[in-house]
Amino acid sequence: MEYKIKSCEIKLYFCIWISANLFSLYKLIEAQNDILKHNSEYHKLSDLQPGWSITSKLKDVSDIEWSTWKYFIISSWQYLLIQFIISELIRYSCVSILKYWYILSSLTFISFYMGLRQVIIIVIQPVIYYLILLCGGKKLSIWFTSILLLLSYNSLKYKYYFWNFLDHENLQDEEVYLLLFSVAWIELRCITFCLDYLERKTNKIHIWQDLVNLFSYILYLPLLYTGPIILYDDFEKSFNSKMKLLTRLKRFAMDMLLFQFYTFVLDLMFHYIYFFAMQDNMELIKKLPTIALCGGGLWMGLEFHIKYVISYGTTAAYARLDNMEPPPNPRCIARIHVYSQMWRHFDVGLYRFLVKYIYKPGYDSLIKYCKLSKTACKLLASLATFLFVFVWHGTVWHILVWSVLNYSGITLEHFGKAISKHEIYQQFRVNFLKTEAMETRFIALLCSPLLALSAVSNFYLFAGSEVGNLFFECFSQPTLLNFLILSVSLYSCCQVSMYLENVPARGTV
């Protein structure tokens, strides 16, 4: 539907939404400082550590994903540049051995920087999948193995198996977390390689070449630990791409400058907002007023977004040097109002994987073998997709709640779209709404509660069950003033999101 709201009205929505964001963050900082000033628990928060001397403030260091990503980049950026230089020389002299270099380079880095035990854990998954392919395994065996490996991985992860196996006393925490992240990403790459292999399989079997293809894709170093995922077909295209070296270098330099600036801004904000560190003591969080708590929720979303823009963007920039076209960076969560857009535009690589290998095959199979309506088939295919999302992210309670709420939101969206095509709605639109502008306002009004549910569901992902439950309690019994403020803010966000829906994020092709 084309956006038909007048410019002066949409400007008003922009002003309200931006003002609401800034005001909630201001109230968060104000309430946080007041609470910490008058509570002795402030000094017991282990995640508040001395920050930059120029700020004379403590710094929130509780986000292990952020510290782990920075550790990886600091440890590897020089090596990644050397790998690129050698890769480029090989590309111009003998491109046929480039995949061998990718394998050798990755194994060398893992061995010398992370240790031989990490090599064992990283290569064991591709070896298992390769043996399945050699033994004539089909798609069902690939999926059965994948689920079994994910369940085993989650079980061992929560029992500190990896810490013990890696002799944790001689490692930093970030090194262990890097391995944990890599296992999950390797799983996705193994699945995409194997399923693509079975799709294009011919009578000829090239054992050695298939092995090289598998390991060069799985172990490609810039994307090994932190993503994003590039599908195997896109990886293969990089060996035939002819993008000019100077063009790639200019894009890389611009990306690095931008992401360094983002990194500075995010680290600076950690000196002023302690919402993550305060979650170590939920009594402090419960003392926040509702508007400040909403600021905390906004901060979690913005921090999550910026963190992934930097981590995905930086590793993607190195991949782009090697002629790859990685997925676009995550779209800002402050301009998204429905679940489907969040999944489609935040982690685009993961979205493409889910659609290509789970949703579409599941939907096609249900249509072919089951006597169900298209709506039922779509919902069942979506259910299978979210079951995989739950298992892949971790089989714990708050991830289950997040997955269920996301699936519920997608289902509500689907029914809403179905209703909009019904004759009764068409009559309502003609007789009561009359104009496209009024219909836009009506849709934004209906989407506002869905946006609130989407936000709360993400709080379970960001911070766990206790924080998610607290937001549910606040939203379920708001005061009249808070209800009005939240309603107007959410409605304005929906209008802004609908206006920007077709405006691509930076780096989108």
XYZ file of C-alpha atoms in Angstrom:
509
model
C 0.000 0.000 0.000
C 1.334 3.414 -0.991
C 1.862 5.819 1.885
C -0.592 8.722 1.492
C -0.167 10.787 4.670
C 0.574 14.483 4.103
C 4.148 15.661 4.702
C 3.264 17.941 7.630
C 1.573 15.059 9.443
C 4.428 12.603 8.909
C 6.862 15.275 10.132
C 4.807 15.481 13.308
C 5.074 11.698 13.757
C 8.839 11.872 13.264
C 9.115 14.611 15.889
C 6.973 12.691 18.389
C 8.859 9.418 17.895
C 12.324 10.967 18.085
C 11.320 13.069 21.094
C 9.852 10.010 22.843
C 13.086 8.098 22.310
C 15.293 10.908 23.591
C 13.004 11.621 26.546
C 12.883 7.971 27.646
C 16.672 7.690 27.435
C 17.033 10.912 29.420
C 14.646 9.624 32.099
C 16.587 6.332 32.185
C 19.910 8.069 32.802
C 18.348 10.395 35.371
C 16.580 7.606 37.285
C 19.567 5.276 37.021
C 21.968 7.829 38.505
C 19.527 8.660 41.288
C 18.976 4.979 42.184
C 22.656 4.099 42.127
C 23.528 7.176 44.157
C 21.198 6.210 46.999
C 21.785 2.460 47.038
C 24.796 0.671 48.418
C 24.227 -2.120 45.860
C 25.805 0.251 43.346
C 29.253 -0.663 44.601
C 28.518 -4.388 44.285
C 27.811 -4.347 40.540
C 30.780 -6.265 39.183
C 30.076 -5.216 35.585
C 30.770 -1.555 36.332
C 34.488 -1.060 35.918
C 36.778 1.976 35.508
C 36.255 3.528 32.085
C 38.029 6.148 30.039
C 39.993 8.586 32.169
C 38.652 11.503 30.123
C 35.087 10.734 31.262
C 35.915 10.050 34.933
C 33.060 7.565 34.948
C 32.555 3.844 35.329
C 31.831 1.737 32.237
C 29.263 -1.024 31.754
C 31.208 -4.084 30.540
C 28.430 -6.658 30.967
C 27.790 -7.369 27.260
C 29.961 -10.402 26.567
C 29.011 -10.455 22.874
C 30.372 -6.948 22.433
C 33.632 -7.602 24.292
C 34.097 -10.901 22.445
C 33.649 -9.281 19.047
C 36.162 -6.537 19.910
C 38.611 -9.167 21.099
C 38.307 -11.006 17.779
C 38.875 -7.887 15.675
C 41.788 -6.657 17.793
C 43.387 -10.113 17.620
C 42.818 -10.731 13.934
C 42.660 -7.511 11.888
C 46.325 -7.592 10.898
C 46.113 -11.279 10.012
C 42.937 -10.694 7.975
C 44.678 -8.004 5.944
C 47.646 -10.295 5.300
C 45.239 -13.048 4.256
C 43.570 -10.657 1.810
C 46.882 -9.559 0.260
C 47.968 -13.166 -0.311
C 44.472 -14.063 -1.554
C 44.623 -11.256 -4.106
C 48.019 -12.386 -5.365
C 46.694 -15.935 -5.741
C 43.537 -14.660 -7.458
C 45.593 -12.964 -10.172
C 48.130 -15.754 -10.587
C 46.341 -19.070 -9.963
C 42.757 -18.736 -8.785
C 42.304 -22.528 -8.758
C 44.301 -22.808 -5.510
C 42.530 -19.950 -3.731
C 40.230 -22.299 -1.814
C 43.253 -24.221 -0.547
C 44.691 -20.952 0.752
C 41.447 -20.130 2.578
C 41.632 -23.504 4.373
C 45.333 -23.236 5.210
C 45.024 -19.631 6.387
C 42.089 -20.374 8.677
C 43.664 -23.454 10.234
C 46.895 -21.519 10.796
C 45.051 -18.685 12.542
C 43.005 -20.999 14.755
C 46.064 -23.074 15.710
C 48.366 -20.188 16.617
C 45.866 -17.669 18.010
C 43.272 -19.939 19.627
C 44.920 -23.323 20.147
C 44.805 -26.829 18.704
C 41.826 -27.859 20.806
C 39.746 -25.205 19.103
C 40.771 -26.692 15.757
C 39.316 -30.042 16.837
C 35.957 -28.572 17.849
C 35.707 -26.388 14.731
C 36.505 -29.116 12.177
C 34.477 -31.917 13.773
C 31.135 -30.676 12.418
C 32.169 -30.417 8.742
C 33.829 -33.830 9.019
C 30.585 -35.373 10.310
C 28.527 -33.790 7.528
C 31.055 -34.796 4.864
C 30.934 -38.409 6.033
C 27.132 -38.326 5.768
C 27.411 -37.124 2.161
C 30.002 -39.806 1.359
C 27.700 -42.479 2.765
C 24.880 -41.336 0.489
C 22.892 -39.458 3.128
C 19.768 -37.577 2.054
C 18.151 -34.355 3.240
C 16.339 -36.098 6.084
C 19.605 -37.436 7.491
C 21.147 -33.943 7.233
C 18.315 -32.404 9.247
C 18.255 -35.224 11.793
C 22.003 -34.846 12.332
C 21.680 -31.056 12.569
C 19.029 -31.146 15.270
C 20.946 -33.817 17.190
C 24.161 -31.775 17.035
C 22.369 -28.586 18.114
C 20.758 -30.305 21.092
C 24.107 -31.837 22.071
C 25.855 -28.496 21.668
C 23.285 -26.697 23.833
C 23.529 -29.347 26.522
C 27.325 -29.236 26.632
C 27.368 -25.433 26.482
C 25.249 -25.057 29.608
C 27.343 -27.639 31.477
C 30.586 -25.698 30.894
C 31.972 -28.559 28.826
C 33.804 -26.206 26.463
C 35.471 -24.328 29.310
C 36.814 -27.566 30.763
C 37.848 -29.048 27.413
C 39.737 -25.921 26.371
C 41.700 -25.714 29.634
C 40.038 -22.423 30.477
C 42.673 -21.337 33.002
C 45.029 -20.566 30.117
C 42.395 -18.724 28.038
C 40.440 -15.516 28.214
C 36.660 -15.787 28.435
C 36.365 -14.109 25.034
C 38.288 -16.943 23.372
C 35.829 -19.510 24.690
C 32.835 -17.402 23.664
C 34.288 -17.032 20.178
C 34.339 -20.803 19.907
C 30.741 -21.049 21.153
C 29.623 -18.531 18.541
C 31.566 -20.277 15.778
C 29.949 -23.666 16.459
C 26.486 -22.209 15.824
C 27.549 -20.438 12.617
C 29.396 -23.521 11.348
C 26.208 -25.519 11.795
C 24.328 -23.210 9.415
C 27.091 -23.297 6.821
C 27.269 -27.094 6.972
C 23.520 -27.306 6.375
C 23.524 -24.903 3.425
C 26.487 -26.657 1.781
C 25.023 -30.126 2.194
C 21.521 -29.240 1.027
C 22.873 -27.370 -1.997
C 25.163 -30.318 -2.721
C 22.244 -32.757 -2.686
C 20.217 -30.467 -4.963
C 22.886 -30.325 -7.669
C 24.312 -33.827 -7.147
C 25.192 -35.736 -10.319
C 26.407 -39.258 -10.902
C 30.019 -38.095 -10.802
C 31.590 -37.915 -7.349
C 34.664 -35.706 -6.827
C 35.697 -36.663 -3.314
C 38.707 -34.384 -2.970
C 37.165 -31.365 -4.687
C 33.978 -31.660 -2.648
C 36.067 -31.784 0.522
C 37.952 -28.630 -0.508
C 34.708 -26.847 -1.397
C 33.196 -27.743 1.960
C 36.129 -26.708 4.144
C 36.966 -23.519 2.227
C 33.367 -22.365 2.710
C 32.962 -23.491 6.326
C 36.327 -22.177 7.531
C 36.411 -18.875 5.633
C 38.046 -16.804 8.381
C 36.381 -13.350 8.317
C 32.927 -14.927 8.806
C 33.977 -17.945 10.872
C 33.308 -16.622 14.372
C 30.741 -13.834 14.206
C 28.760 -14.148 10.967
C 26.838 -13.028 9.025
C 26.062 -16.155 7.056
C 26.641 -16.107 3.299
C 24.891 -18.919 1.449
C 27.137 -21.334 -0.409
C 26.021 -20.238 -3.874
C 26.990 -16.647 -3.051
C 30.354 -17.836 -1.750
C 31.060 -19.632 -5.043
C 30.210 -16.512 -7.067
C 33.136 -14.675 -5.482
C 35.653 -16.739 -7.443
C 34.244 -15.466 -10.744
C 33.595 -11.867 -9.730
C 35.611 -9.174 -11.512
C 35.122 -6.197 -9.188
C 38.042 -3.773 -9.462
C 40.573 -3.829 -6.636
C 40.574 -0.051 -6.196
C 36.774 -0.020 -5.855
C 36.936 -2.692 -3.166
C 39.681 -0.893 -1.253
C 37.797 2.426 -1.283
C 34.630 0.752 0.020
C 36.639 -1.072 2.695
C 38.334 2.125 3.908
C 35.008 3.979 4.125
C 33.382 1.079 5.990
C 36.213 0.839 8.501
C 36.085 4.556 9.272
C 32.323 4.417 9.760
C 32.395 1.333 11.999
C 35.240 2.772 14.062
C 33.056 5.823 14.668
C 30.103 3.600 15.634
C 32.383 1.683 18.008
C 33.497 4.905 19.668
C 29.890 6.069 20.104
C 28.751 2.743 21.569
C 31.673 2.548 24.004
C 31.021 6.147 25.016
C 27.359 5.371 25.749
C 28.422 2.480 28.011
C 29.943 5.145 30.271
C 26.555 6.799 30.782
C 23.928 4.045 30.568
C 24.238 1.146 33.041
C 21.001 -0.683 32.314
C 22.730 -3.978 31.483
C 24.972 -3.878 34.557
C 21.988 -3.081 36.804
C 20.324 -6.341 35.742
C 22.759 -8.112 38.062
C 20.482 -6.799 40.830
C 16.835 -6.860 39.716
C 15.773 -4.816 42.740
C 17.537 -1.846 41.178
C 15.723 -2.369 37.862
C 12.350 -2.579 39.629
C 12.925 0.859 41.130
C 12.952 2.480 37.695
C 9.766 4.399 36.795
C 7.858 3.170 33.749
C 9.152 5.766 31.289
C 12.739 5.128 32.419
C 12.130 1.389 32.074
C 10.918 2.008 28.513
C 14.167 3.894 27.961
C 15.985 0.799 29.180
C 14.094 -1.319 26.665
C 14.909 1.157 23.912
C 18.571 1.157 24.930
C 18.717 -2.641 24.791
C 17.297 -2.582 21.270
C 19.550 0.209 20.050
C 22.638 -1.360 21.607
C 21.732 -4.722 20.055
C 21.280 -3.072 16.661
C 24.491 -1.005 16.732
C 26.483 -3.970 18.015
C 25.412 -6.134 15.106
C 25.807 -3.360 12.549
C 29.431 -3.049 13.675
C 30.217 -6.763 13.996
C 28.404 -7.873 10.829
C 29.538 -4.788 8.936
C 33.210 -5.174 9.820
C 33.487 -8.862 8.967
C 31.369 -8.309 5.845
C 33.785 -5.564 4.783
C 36.659 -8.081 4.857
C 34.519 -10.559 2.901
C 33.732 -7.839 0.347
C 37.482 -7.421 -0.199
C 37.448 -11.037 -1.386
C 34.791 -10.273 -4.020
C 31.901 -11.561 -1.920
C 28.565 -9.784 -1.619
C 27.477 -10.274 2.006
C 23.936 -9.544 3.195
C 23.097 -5.891 3.932
C 23.558 -4.570 7.444
C 20.697 -4.831 9.950
C 17.963 -2.234 9.563
C 17.516 -0.003 12.621
C 15.010 -1.463 15.090
C 13.614 2.032 15.762
C 12.128 2.102 12.240
C 10.489 -1.346 12.273
C 6.960 -1.906 13.557
C 5.992 -5.485 12.614
C 7.598 -8.891 13.147
C 7.910 -9.812 9.488
C 10.033 -6.728 8.760
C 12.244 -7.433 11.762
C 13.012 -10.931 10.496
C 13.377 -9.806 6.892
C 15.611 -6.792 7.469
C 17.626 -7.340 10.657
C 19.685 -10.487 10.068
C 19.219 -10.805 6.319
C 21.609 -13.745 5.963
C 19.786 -15.787 8.597
C 16.433 -14.825 7.038
C 17.567 -16.058 3.615
C 18.755 -19.314 5.169
C 15.462 -19.905 6.987
C 13.352 -19.139 3.925
C 15.427 -21.174 1.462
C 16.042 -24.302 3.527
C 13.120 -24.515 5.971
C 10.102 -22.358 5.151
C 9.813 -22.865 1.378
C 10.637 -26.624 1.354
C 8.285 -27.133 4.303
C 5.476 -25.218 2.629
C 5.954 -27.049 -0.697
C 5.928 -30.450 1.035
C 2.782 -29.635 2.988
C 0.992 -28.443 -0.152
C 2.058 -31.581 -2.006
C 1.380 -34.278 0.587
C -1.233 -32.830 2.965
C -4.803 -31.837 2.190
C -4.585 -28.514 3.986
C -5.377 -24.945 3.022
C -2.578 -22.634 1.931
C -3.003 -20.653 5.145
C -2.570 -23.748 7.298
C 0.482 -24.807 5.276
C 2.070 -21.380 5.669
C 1.489 -21.360 9.417
C 2.873 -24.885 9.836
C 5.931 -24.013 7.726
C 6.442 -20.926 9.901
C 6.102 -23.078 13.019
C 8.846 -25.419 11.778
C 11.013 -22.374 11.068
C 10.601 -20.968 14.567
C 11.237 -24.361 16.135
C 14.608 -24.376 14.400
C 15.227 -20.773 15.501
C 14.534 -21.824 19.094
C 16.898 -24.806 18.958
C 19.637 -22.842 17.175
C 19.587 -19.897 19.581
C 19.548 -22.122 22.664
C 17.014 -24.374 24.324
C 16.342 -22.236 27.393
C 13.119 -20.742 28.751
C 13.548 -17.091 27.723
C 14.479 -18.120 24.163
C 11.350 -20.272 24.039
C 9.197 -17.335 25.190
C 10.850 -15.083 22.592
C 10.266 -17.653 19.840
C 6.628 -18.237 20.823
C 5.871 -14.505 20.938
C 7.536 -14.004 17.565
C 5.550 -16.826 16.012
C 2.368 -15.437 17.550
C 3.116 -12.018 16.086
C 3.796 -13.460 12.627
C 0.511 -15.400 12.851
C -1.439 -12.281 13.837
C 0.134 -10.419 10.928
C -0.875 -13.203 8.547
C -4.486 -13.150 9.713
C -4.523 -9.359 9.505
C -3.399 -9.486 5.886
C -6.001 -12.163 5.126
C -8.751 -10.058 6.692
C -7.661 -7.010 4.678
C -8.458 -8.947 1.493
C -11.910 -9.991 2.671
C -15.027 -8.401 1.205
C -16.255 -7.190 4.611
C -13.062 -5.200 5.159
C -13.245 -3.780 1.647
C -16.736 -2.505 2.399
C -15.541 -1.077 5.726
C -12.696 0.685 3.919
C -14.995 2.204 1.302
C -17.842 3.189 3.642
C -15.985 4.292 6.772
C -12.290 4.889 6.027
C -12.981 6.296 2.538
C -9.437 7.576 1.850
C -6.043 5.864 1.708
C -4.761 8.297 4.331
C -7.441 7.183 6.778
C -6.660 3.546 6.020
C -2.992 4.217 6.766
C -3.937 5.738 10.125
C -6.233 2.800 10.865
C -3.514 0.245 10.083
C -0.987 2.131 12.245
C -3.515 2.085 15.094
C -3.984 -1.685 14.759
C -0.231 -2.290 14.574
C 0.565 -0.346 17.755
C -0.285 -3.213 20.181
C 1.639 -5.587 17.928
C 4.656 -3.279 18.140
C 4.437 -3.337 21.945
C 4.301 -7.140 21.911
C 7.255 -7.245 19.520
C 9.300 -5.019 21.806
C 8.561 -7.079 24.923
C 9.372 -10.326 23.108
C 12.769 -8.937 22.172
C 13.429 -7.968 25.786
C 13.297 -11.682 26.618
C 16.024 -12.242 24.030
C 18.152 -9.301 25.166
C 17.937 -9.715 28.936
C 16.200 -12.959 29.926
C 12.981 -13.889 31.688
C 13.112 -11.625 34.739
C 13.431 -8.430 32.719
C 10.901 -9.611 30.121
C 8.366 -10.432 32.845
C 8.902 -7.022 34.431
C 8.051 -5.269 31.160
C 4.931 -7.400 30.799
C 3.817 -6.351 34.296
C 4.380 -2.662 33.550
C 2.589 -2.785 30.210
C -0.348 -4.802 31.533
C -1.219 -2.335 34.321
C -0.106 1.148 33.215
C -1.339 4.402 34.678
C -3.538 6.550 32.443
C -0.702 9.014 31.765
C 1.794 6.277 30.900
C -0.804 4.573 28.703
C -1.355 7.770 26.721
C 2.378 8.434 26.346
C 3.097 4.860 25.228
C 0.134 4.735 22.860
C 1.015 7.998 21.090
C 4.692 6.984 20.876
C 3.953 3.531 19.478
C 1.421 4.910 17.001
C 3.975 7.482 15.789
C 6.587 4.745 15.436
C 4.190 2.721 13.272
C 3.602 5.727 11.024
C 7.343 6.398 10.722
C 8.054 2.742 9.981
C 5.344 2.569 7.314
C 6.705 5.741 5.708
C 10.271 4.354 5.654
C 9.305 0.801 4.725
C 10.626 1.055 1.168
C 13.631 3.178 2.084
C 16.646 0.822 2.129
C 19.216 0.788 4.896
C 22.834 1.702 4.199
C 24.595 -0.974 2.185
C 21.419 -2.597 0.873
C 21.564 -3.749 -2.732
